[in-house]
CSV table of C-alpha atoms in Angstrom, one decimal:
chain,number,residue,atom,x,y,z
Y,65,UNK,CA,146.0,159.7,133.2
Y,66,UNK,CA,144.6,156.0,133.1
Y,67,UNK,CA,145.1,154.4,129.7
Y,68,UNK,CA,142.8,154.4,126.7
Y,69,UNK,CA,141.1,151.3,126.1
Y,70,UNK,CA,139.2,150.7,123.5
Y,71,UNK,CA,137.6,147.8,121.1
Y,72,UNK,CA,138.2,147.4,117.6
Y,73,UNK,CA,136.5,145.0,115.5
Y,74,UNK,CA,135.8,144.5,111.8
Y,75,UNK,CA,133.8,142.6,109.0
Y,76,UNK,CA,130.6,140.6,111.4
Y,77,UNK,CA,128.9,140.4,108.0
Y,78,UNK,CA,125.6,140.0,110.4
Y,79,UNK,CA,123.4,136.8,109.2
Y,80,UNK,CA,125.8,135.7,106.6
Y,81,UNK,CA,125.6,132.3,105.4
Y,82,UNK,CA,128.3,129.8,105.4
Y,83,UNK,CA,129.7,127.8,102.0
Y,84,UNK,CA,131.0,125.2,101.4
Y,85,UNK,CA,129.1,122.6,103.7
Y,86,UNK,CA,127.3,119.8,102.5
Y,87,UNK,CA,123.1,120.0,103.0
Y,88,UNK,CA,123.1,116.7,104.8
Y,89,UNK,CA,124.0,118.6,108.2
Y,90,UNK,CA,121.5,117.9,110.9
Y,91,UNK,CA,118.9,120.3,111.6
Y,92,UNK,CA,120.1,121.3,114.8
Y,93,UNK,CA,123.9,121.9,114.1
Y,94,UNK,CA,122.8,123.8,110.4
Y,95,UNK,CA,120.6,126.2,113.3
Y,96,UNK,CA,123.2,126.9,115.2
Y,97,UNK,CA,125.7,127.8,112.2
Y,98,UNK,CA,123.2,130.1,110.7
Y,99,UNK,CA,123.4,132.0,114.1
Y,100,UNK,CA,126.8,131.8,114.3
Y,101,UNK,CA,127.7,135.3,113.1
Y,102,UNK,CA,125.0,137.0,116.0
Y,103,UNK,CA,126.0,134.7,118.3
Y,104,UNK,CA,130.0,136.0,117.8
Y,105,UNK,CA,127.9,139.7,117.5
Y,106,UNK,CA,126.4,139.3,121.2
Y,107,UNK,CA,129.6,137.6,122.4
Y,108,UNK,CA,131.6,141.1,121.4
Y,109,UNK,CA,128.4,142.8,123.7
Y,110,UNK,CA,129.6,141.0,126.4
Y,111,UNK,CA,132.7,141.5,125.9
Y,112,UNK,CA,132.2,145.0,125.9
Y,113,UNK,CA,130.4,144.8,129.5
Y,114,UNK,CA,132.8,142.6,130.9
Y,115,UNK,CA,135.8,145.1,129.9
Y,116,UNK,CA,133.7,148.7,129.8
Y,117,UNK,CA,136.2,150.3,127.1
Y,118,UNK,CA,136.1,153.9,126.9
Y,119,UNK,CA,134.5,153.0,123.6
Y,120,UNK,CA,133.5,150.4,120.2
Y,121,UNK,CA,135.3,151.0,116.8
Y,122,UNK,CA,133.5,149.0,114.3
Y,123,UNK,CA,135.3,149.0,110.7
Y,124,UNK,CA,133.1,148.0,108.0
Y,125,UNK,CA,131.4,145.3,106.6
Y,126,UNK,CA,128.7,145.2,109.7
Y,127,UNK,CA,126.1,143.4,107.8
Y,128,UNK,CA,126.8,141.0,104.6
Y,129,UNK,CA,125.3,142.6,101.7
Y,130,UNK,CA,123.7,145.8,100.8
Y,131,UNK,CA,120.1,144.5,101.7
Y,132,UNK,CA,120.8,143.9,104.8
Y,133,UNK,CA,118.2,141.3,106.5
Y,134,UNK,CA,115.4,142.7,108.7
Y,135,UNK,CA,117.2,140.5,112.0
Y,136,UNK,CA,120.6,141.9,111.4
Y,137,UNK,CA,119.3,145.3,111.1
Y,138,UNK,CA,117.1,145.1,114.3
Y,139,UNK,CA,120.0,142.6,116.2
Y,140,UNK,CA,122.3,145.3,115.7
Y,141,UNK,CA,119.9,148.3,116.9
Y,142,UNK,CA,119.1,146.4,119.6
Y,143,UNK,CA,123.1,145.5,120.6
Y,144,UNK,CA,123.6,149.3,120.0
Y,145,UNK,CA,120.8,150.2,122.7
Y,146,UNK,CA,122.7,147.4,125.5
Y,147,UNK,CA,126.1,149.9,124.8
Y,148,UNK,CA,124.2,152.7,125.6
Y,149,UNK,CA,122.8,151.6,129.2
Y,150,UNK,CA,126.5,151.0,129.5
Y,151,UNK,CA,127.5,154.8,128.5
Y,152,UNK,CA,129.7,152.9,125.7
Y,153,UNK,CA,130.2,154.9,122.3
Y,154,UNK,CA,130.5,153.5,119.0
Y,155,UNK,CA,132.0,155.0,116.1
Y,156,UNK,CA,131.3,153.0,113.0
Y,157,UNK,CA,131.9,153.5,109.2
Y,158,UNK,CA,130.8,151.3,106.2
Y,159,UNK,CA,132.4,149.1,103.8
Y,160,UNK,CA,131.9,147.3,100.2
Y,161,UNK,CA,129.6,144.9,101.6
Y,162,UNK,CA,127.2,147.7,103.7
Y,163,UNK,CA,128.2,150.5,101.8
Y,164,UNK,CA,126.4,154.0,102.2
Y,165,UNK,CA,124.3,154.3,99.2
Y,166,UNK,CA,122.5,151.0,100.1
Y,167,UNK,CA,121.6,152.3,104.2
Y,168,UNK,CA,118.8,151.5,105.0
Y,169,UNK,CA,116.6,154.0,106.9
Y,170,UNK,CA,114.7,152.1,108.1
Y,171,UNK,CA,116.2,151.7,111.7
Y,172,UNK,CA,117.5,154.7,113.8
Y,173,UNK,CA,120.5,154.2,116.0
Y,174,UNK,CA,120.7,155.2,119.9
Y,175,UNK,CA,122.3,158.4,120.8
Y,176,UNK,CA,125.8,156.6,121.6
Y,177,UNK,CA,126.1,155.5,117.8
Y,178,UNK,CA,128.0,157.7,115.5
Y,179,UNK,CA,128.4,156.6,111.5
Y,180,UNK,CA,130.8,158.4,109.8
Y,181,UNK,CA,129.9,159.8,106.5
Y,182,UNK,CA,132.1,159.2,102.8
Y,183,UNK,CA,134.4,161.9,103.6
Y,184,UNK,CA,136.9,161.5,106.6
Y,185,UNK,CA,135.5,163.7,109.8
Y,186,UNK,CA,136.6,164.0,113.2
Y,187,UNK,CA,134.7,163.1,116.2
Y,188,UNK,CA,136.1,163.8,119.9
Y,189,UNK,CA,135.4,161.1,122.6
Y,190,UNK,CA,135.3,162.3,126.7
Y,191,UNK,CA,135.3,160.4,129.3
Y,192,UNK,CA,132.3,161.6,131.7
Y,193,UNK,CA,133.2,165.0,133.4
Y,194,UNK,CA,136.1,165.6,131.3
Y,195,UNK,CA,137.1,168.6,129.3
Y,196,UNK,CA,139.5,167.7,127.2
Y,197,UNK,CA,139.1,165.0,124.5
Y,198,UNK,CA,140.0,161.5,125.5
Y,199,UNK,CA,140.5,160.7,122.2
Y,200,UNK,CA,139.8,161.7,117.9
Y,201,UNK,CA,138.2,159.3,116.0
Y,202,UNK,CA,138.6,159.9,112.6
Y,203,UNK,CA,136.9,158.0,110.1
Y,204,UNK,CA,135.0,157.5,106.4
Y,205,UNK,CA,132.9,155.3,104.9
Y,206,UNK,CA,132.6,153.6,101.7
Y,207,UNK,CA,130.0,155.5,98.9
Y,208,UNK,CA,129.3,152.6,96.9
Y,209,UNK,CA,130.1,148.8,96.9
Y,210,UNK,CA,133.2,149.3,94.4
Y,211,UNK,CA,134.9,152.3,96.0
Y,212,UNK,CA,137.8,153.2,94.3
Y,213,UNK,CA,139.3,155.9,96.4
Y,214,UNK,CA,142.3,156.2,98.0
Y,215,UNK,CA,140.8,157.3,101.1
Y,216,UNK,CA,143.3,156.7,103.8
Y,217,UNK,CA,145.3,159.6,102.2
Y,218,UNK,CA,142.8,161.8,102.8
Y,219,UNK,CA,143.3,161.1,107.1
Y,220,UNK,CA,144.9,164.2,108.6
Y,221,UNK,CA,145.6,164.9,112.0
Y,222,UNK,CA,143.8,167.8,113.8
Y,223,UNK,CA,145.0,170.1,116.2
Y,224,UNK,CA,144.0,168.3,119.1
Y,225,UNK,CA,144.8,166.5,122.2
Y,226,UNK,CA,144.6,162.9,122.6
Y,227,UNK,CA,144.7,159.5,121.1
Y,228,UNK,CA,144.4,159.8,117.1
Y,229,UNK,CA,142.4,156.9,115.6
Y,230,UNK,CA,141.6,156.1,111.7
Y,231,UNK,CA,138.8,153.9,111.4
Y,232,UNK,CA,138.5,152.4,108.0
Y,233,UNK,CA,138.0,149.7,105.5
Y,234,UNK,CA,140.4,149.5,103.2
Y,235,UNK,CA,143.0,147.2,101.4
Y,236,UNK,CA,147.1,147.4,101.3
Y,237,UNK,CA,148.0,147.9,97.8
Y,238,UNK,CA,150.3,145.0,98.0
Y,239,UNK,CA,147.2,143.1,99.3
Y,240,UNK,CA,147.3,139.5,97.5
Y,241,UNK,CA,144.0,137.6,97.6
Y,242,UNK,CA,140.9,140.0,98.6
Y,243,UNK,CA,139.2,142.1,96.7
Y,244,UNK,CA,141.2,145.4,96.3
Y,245,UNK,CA,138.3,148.6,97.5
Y,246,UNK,CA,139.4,152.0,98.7
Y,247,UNK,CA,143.6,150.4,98.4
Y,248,UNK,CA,145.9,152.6,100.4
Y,249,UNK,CA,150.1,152.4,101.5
Y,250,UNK,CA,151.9,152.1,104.1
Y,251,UNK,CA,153.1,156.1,103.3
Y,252,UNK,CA,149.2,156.9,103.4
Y,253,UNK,CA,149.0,155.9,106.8
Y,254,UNK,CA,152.2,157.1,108.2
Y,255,UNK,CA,151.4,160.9,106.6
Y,256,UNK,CA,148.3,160.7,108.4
Y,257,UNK,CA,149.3,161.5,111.7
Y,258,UNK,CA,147.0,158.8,113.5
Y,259,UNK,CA,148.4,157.0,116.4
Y,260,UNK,CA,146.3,153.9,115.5
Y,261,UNK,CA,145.0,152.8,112.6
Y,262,UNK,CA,141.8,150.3,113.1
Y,263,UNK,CA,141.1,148.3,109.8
Y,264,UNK,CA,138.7,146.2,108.4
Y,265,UNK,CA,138.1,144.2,104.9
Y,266,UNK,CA,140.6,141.6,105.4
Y,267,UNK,CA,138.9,138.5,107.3
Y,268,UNK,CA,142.2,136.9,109.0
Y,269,UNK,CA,144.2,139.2,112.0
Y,270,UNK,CA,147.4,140.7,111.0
Y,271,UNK,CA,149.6,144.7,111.4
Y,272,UNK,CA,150.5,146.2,108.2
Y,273,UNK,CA,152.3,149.1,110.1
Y,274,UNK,CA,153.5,148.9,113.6
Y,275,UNK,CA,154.5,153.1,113.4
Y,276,UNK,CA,151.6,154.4,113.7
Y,277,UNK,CA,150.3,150.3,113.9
Y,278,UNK,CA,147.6,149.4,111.8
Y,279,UNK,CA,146.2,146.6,112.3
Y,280,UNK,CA,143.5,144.3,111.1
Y,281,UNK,CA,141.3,142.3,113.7
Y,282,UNK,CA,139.9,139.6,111.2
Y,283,UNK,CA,136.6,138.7,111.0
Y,284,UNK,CA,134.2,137.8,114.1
Y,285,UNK,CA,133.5,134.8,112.5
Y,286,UNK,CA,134.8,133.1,109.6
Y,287,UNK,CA,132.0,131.3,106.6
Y,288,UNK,CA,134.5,128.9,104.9
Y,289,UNK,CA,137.7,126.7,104.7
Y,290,UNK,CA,139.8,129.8,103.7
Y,291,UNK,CA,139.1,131.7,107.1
Y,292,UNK,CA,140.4,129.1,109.3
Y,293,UNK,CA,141.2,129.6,113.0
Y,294,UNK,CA,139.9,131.4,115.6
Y,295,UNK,CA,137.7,135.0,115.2
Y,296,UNK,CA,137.0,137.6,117.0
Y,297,UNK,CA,138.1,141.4,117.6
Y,298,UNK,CA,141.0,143.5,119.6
Y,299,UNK,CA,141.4,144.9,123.3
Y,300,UNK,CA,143.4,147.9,122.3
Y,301,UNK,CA,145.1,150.0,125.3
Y,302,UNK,CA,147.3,152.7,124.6
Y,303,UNK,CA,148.8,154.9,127.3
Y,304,UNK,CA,150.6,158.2,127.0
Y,305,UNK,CA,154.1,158.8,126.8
Y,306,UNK,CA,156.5,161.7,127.7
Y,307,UNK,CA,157.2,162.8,124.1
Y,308,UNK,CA,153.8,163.5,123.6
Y,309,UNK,CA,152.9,159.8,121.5
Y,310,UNK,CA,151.4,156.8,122.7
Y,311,UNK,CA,152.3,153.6,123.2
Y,312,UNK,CA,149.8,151.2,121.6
Y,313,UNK,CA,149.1,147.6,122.5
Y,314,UNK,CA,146.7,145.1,121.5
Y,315,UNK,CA,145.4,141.5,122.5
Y,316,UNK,CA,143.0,139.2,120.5
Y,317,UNK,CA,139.8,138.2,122.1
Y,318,UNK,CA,138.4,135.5,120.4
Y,319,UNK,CA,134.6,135.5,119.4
Y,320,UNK,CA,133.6,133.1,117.0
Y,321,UNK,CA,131.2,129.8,118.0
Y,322,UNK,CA,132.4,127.9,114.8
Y,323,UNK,CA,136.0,127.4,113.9
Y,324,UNK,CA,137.6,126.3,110.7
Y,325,UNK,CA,140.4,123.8,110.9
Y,326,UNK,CA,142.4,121.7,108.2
Y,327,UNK,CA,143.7,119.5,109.9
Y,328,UNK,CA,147.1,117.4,107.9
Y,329,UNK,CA,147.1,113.6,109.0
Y,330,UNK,CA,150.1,111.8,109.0
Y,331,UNK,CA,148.9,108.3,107.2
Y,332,UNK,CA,152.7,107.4,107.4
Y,333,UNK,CA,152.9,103.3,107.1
Y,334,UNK,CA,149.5,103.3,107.8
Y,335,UNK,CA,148.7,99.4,106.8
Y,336,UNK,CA,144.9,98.8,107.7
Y,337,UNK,CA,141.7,100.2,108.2
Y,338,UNK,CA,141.7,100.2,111.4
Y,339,UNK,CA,144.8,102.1,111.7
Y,340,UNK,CA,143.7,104.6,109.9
Y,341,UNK,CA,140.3,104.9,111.5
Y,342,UNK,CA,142.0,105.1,115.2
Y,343,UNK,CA,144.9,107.7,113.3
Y,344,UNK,CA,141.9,110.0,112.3
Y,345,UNK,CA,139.9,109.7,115.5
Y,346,UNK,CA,143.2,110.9,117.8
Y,347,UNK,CA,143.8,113.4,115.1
Y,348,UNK,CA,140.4,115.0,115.3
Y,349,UNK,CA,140.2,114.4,119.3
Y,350,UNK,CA,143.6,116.6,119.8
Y,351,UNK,CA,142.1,119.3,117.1
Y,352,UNK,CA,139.0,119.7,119.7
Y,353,UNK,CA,141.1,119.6,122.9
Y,354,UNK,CA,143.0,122.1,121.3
Y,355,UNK,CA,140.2,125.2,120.0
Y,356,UNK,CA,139.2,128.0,122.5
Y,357,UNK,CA,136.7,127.3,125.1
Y,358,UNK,CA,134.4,129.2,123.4
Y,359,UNK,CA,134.4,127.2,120.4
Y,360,UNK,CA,131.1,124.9,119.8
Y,361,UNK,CA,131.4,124.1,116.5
Y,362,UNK,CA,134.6,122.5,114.7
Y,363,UNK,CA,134.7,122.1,111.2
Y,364,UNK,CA,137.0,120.4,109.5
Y,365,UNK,CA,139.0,119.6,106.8
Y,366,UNK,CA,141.0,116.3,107.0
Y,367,UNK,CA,144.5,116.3,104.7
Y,368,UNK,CA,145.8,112.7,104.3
Y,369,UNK,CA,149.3,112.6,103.8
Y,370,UNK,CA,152.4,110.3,103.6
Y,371,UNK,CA,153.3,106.8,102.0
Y,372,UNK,CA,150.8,104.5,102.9
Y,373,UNK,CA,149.5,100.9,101.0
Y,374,UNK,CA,146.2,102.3,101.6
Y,375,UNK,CA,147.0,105.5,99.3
Y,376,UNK,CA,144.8,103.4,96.3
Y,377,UNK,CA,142.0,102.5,98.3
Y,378,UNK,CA,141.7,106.2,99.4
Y,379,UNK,CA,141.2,107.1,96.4
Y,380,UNK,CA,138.8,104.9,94.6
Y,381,UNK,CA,134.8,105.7,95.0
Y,382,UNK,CA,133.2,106.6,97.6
Y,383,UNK,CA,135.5,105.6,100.4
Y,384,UNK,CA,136.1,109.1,101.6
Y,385,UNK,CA,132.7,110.4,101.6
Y,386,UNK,CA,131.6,106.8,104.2
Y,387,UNK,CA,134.9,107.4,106.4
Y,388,UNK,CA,133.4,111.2,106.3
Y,389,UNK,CA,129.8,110.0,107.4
Y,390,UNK,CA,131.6,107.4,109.7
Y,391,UNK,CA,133.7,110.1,111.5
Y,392,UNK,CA,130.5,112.4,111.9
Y,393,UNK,CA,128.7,109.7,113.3
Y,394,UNK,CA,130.5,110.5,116.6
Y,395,UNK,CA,130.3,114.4,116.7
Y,396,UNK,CA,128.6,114.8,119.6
Y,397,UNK,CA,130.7,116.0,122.1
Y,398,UNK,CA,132.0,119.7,122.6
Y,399,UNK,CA,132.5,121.4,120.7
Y,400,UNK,CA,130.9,119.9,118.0
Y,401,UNK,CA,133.2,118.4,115.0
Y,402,UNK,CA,132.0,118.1,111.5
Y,403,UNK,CA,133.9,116.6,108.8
Y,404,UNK,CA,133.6,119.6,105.9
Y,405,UNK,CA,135.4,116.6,103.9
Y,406,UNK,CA,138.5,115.1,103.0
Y,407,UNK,CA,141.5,115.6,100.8
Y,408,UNK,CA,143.6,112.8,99.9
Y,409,UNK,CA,147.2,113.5,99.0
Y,410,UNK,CA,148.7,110.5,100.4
Y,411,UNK,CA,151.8,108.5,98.4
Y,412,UNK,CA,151.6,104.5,97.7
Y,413,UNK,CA,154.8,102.9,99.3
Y,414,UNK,CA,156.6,102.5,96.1
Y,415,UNK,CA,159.9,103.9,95.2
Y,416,UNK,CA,159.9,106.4,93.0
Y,417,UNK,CA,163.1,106.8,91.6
Y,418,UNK,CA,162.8,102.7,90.8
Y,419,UNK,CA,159.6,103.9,88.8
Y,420,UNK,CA,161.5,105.8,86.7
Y,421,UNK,CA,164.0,103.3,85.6
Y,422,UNK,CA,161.4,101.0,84.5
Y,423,UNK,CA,161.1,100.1,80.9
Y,424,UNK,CA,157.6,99.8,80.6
Y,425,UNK,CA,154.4,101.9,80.5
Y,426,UNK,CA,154.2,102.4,84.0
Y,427,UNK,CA,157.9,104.0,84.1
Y,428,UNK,CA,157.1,106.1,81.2
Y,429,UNK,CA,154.2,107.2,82.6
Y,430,UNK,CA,156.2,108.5,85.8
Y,431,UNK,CA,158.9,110.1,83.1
Y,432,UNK,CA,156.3,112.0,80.9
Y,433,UNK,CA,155.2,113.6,84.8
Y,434,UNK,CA,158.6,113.9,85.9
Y,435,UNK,CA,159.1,116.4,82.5
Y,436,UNK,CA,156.2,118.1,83.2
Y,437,UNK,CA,156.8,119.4,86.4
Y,438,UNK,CA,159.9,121.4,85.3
Y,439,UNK,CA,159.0,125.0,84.8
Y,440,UNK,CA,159.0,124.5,81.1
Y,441,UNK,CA,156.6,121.6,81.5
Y,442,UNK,CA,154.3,123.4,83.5
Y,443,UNK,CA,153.9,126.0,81.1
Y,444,UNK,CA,153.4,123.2,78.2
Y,445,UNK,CA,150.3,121.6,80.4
Y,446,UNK,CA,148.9,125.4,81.1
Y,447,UNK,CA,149.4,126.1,76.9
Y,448,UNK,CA,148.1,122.6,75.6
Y,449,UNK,CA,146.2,120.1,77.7
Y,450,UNK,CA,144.2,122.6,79.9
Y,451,UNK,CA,143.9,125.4,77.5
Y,452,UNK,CA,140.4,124.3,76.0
Y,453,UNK,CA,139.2,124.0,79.5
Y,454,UNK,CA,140.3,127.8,80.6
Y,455,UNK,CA,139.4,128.7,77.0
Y,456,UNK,CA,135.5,127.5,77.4
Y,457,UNK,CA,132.9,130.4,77.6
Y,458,UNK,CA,131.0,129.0,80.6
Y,459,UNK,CA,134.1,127.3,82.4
Y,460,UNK,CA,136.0,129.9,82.1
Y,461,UNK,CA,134.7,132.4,83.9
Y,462,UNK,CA,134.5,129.9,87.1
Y,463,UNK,CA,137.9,128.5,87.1
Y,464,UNK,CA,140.9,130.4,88.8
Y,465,UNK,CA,144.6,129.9,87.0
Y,466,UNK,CA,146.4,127.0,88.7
Y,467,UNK,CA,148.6,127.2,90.6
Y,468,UNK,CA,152.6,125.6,90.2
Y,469,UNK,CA,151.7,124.0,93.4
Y,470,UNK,CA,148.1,123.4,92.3
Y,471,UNK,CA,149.6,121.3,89.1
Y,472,UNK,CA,152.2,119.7,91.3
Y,473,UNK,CA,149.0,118.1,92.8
Y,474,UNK,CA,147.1,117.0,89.6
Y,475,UNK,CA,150.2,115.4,88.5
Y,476,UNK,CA,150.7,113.5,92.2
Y,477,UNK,CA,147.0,112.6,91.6
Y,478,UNK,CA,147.7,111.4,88.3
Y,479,UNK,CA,150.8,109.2,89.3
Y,480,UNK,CA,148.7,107.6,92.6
Y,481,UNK,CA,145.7,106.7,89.9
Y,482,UNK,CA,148.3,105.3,87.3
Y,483,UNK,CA,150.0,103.1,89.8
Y,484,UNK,CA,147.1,101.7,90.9
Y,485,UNK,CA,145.6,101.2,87.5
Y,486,UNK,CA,148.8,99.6,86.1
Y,487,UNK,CA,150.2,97.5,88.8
Y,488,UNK,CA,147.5,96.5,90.4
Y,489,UNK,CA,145.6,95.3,87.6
């Protein structure tokens, strides 16, 4: 029997905006970016014509909120109808984003569409003049936009033949950083029975399991600094073995027209303008030589680093935001770069063990931040100095807890502004 190929992607959050950009973005790049996620849509279209899998597993998280726009709705119909005329099924369920009390009725789906429901069901795939199933999808959807249920453990195998899928969106228990909806553990999926697991929720490409292997494609396209890299979906095969299992196997096809990139810049001795303007330029020319193909958009984040004698220039006014519009001045080629802006976390070429010798304000300064980054000293800032801050009705509920690392930065920050204050005075 020819092996089972199918597609599996997640989370296309259909007309979703991006954040984090600035609004000065010209008119014709900001077009193309709100586009992005239909563009990455119609991309996994033709994909799917270009491999003809035996069939589309989308795993939540289709559109971007519960109202889902009138285009995504109709771009998504319309995708739908091009699978069809291919004799391409599509199993999909919904997740905390499109979840099933918020469907919209408004548009009916082709004949080759199947939406699986809040409780987990079964649906057999053949290929055309087949009897017996090529494959069991099994899948559920989420009921609301908060859904607490464990519903991975509710997956059990059926009776019969072929390759066992779980489509679902869903977090790991053990999940740090995203939103925790319909959490489930590694046992859940093991007791399941499913040869595959095909997740969605989490927004960058990892396998929490490889027996059965679940794994997570990532998002088609990613809306911010924190999704960084290429996006797209997985080329799943899996081909039958003689004990009765399968043997599953999967390669990333990148989708995504805009890519997220912070890029670290070595500002190492770095002496002069000049230098560092040529530094950034090669830096930013290698990051574009480097992206997929596919890629028409680059957006980027530039990290300055190292000792440099320009590490108090950096950061005084408004020098980063004109080396920003300088560097965007030339992003014209392809793919497109745009500078999303620049963090400085560059060192002034001092010593600074001779700074804390020093018997004046300037070495006590550096003593009073070497304490504080002790474990003890840490704690101290988080208790006393930033306390009123976190404490505050309206700022508290926007700030997130720093970070050791986070602090180990302020302090840096702190030291470079110091130096230049004192010394340079």
């Amino acid at each position: 029997m020819p092996p089972i190929r199918f597609i599996h992607a997640a989370d296309l959050h259909l007309d979703a905006a991006f954040s984090g950009l600035s609004r000065d973005i010209p008119a014709d790049f900001a077009e193309r970016l709100r586009t992005a996620t239909f563009t990455a849509f119609r991309r996994l279209l033709d994909l799917c014509e270009r491999e003809s899998p035996d069939f589309l597993l989308l795993a939540g998280d289709v559109y971007n909120q519960e109202d889902a726009s009138v285009s995504a709705q109709l771009a998504l119909r319309d995708g739908f109808r091009r699978l069809e005329s291919l004799s391409i099924p599509v199993f999909l369920v919904h997740g905390n984003h499109d979840p099933l009390a918020s469907r919209l009725r408004s548009v009916r789906w082709p004949g080759n569409v199947t939406v699986f429901g809040e409780l987990p069901d079964a649906v057999p795939v053949f290929r055309k003049g087949e009897g017996t199933p090529l494959a069991i999808i099994h899948g559920a959807s989420h009921a609301s936009g908060r859904e607490t249920r464990n519903l991975a453990a509710l997956f059990r195998r059926t009776e019969a033949c072929g390759l066992h899928v779980g489509l679902l969106h869903a977090t790991p228990g053990d999940a740090d950083g995203v939103a925790r909806y319909a959490p489930f553990s590694q046992e859940d999926l093991k007791a399941s029975g499913m040869d595959y697991w095909a997740l969605g929720h989490i927004h960058d490409r990892r396998e929490v399991c490889r027996e059965p292997l679940a794994a997570y494609p990532g998002c088609t396209q990613g809306l911010h600094i924190n999704e960084p890299g290429e996006k797209g979906c997985l080329l799943v095969t899996a081909e039958a073995r003689p004990d009765g299992g399968y043997a599953v196997r999967t390669s990333f096809r990148p989708l995504g027209p805009a890519v997220w990139k912070t890029l670290d810049m070595d500002l190492g001795g770095a002496a002069s303008l000049d230098e560092l303007e040529n530094r950034l330029r090669t830096g930013l020319d290698r990051a574009a030589a480097e992206v997929w193909s596919g890629c028409e958009m680059l957006l980027v984040r530039l990290r300055l680093q190292g000792r440099t004698e320009l590490d108090g220039l950096l950061r005084k006014g408004t020098t980063c935001a004109e080396l920003a519009d300088r560097l965007r001045e030339d992003g014209s080629g392809v793919p497109r770069i745009w500078i999303k802006d620049i963090d400085v976390a560059t060192r002034p070429c001092v010593e600074r063990g001779a700074l804390l010798e020093r018997e004046d304000l300037l070495g006590e300064v550096f003593r009073l931040s070497e304490a504080a980054r002790t474990a003890s000293g840490l704690q101290a800032l988080r208790e006393g100095p930033l306390a009123p801050l976190f404490a505050h009705a309206r700022a508290g509920k926007a700030l997130e807890p720093l970070t050791d690392e986070e602090l180990a930065r302020l302090l840096d920050d702190a030291e470079s502004l110091c130096l230049d204050l004192l010394e340079n005075d």
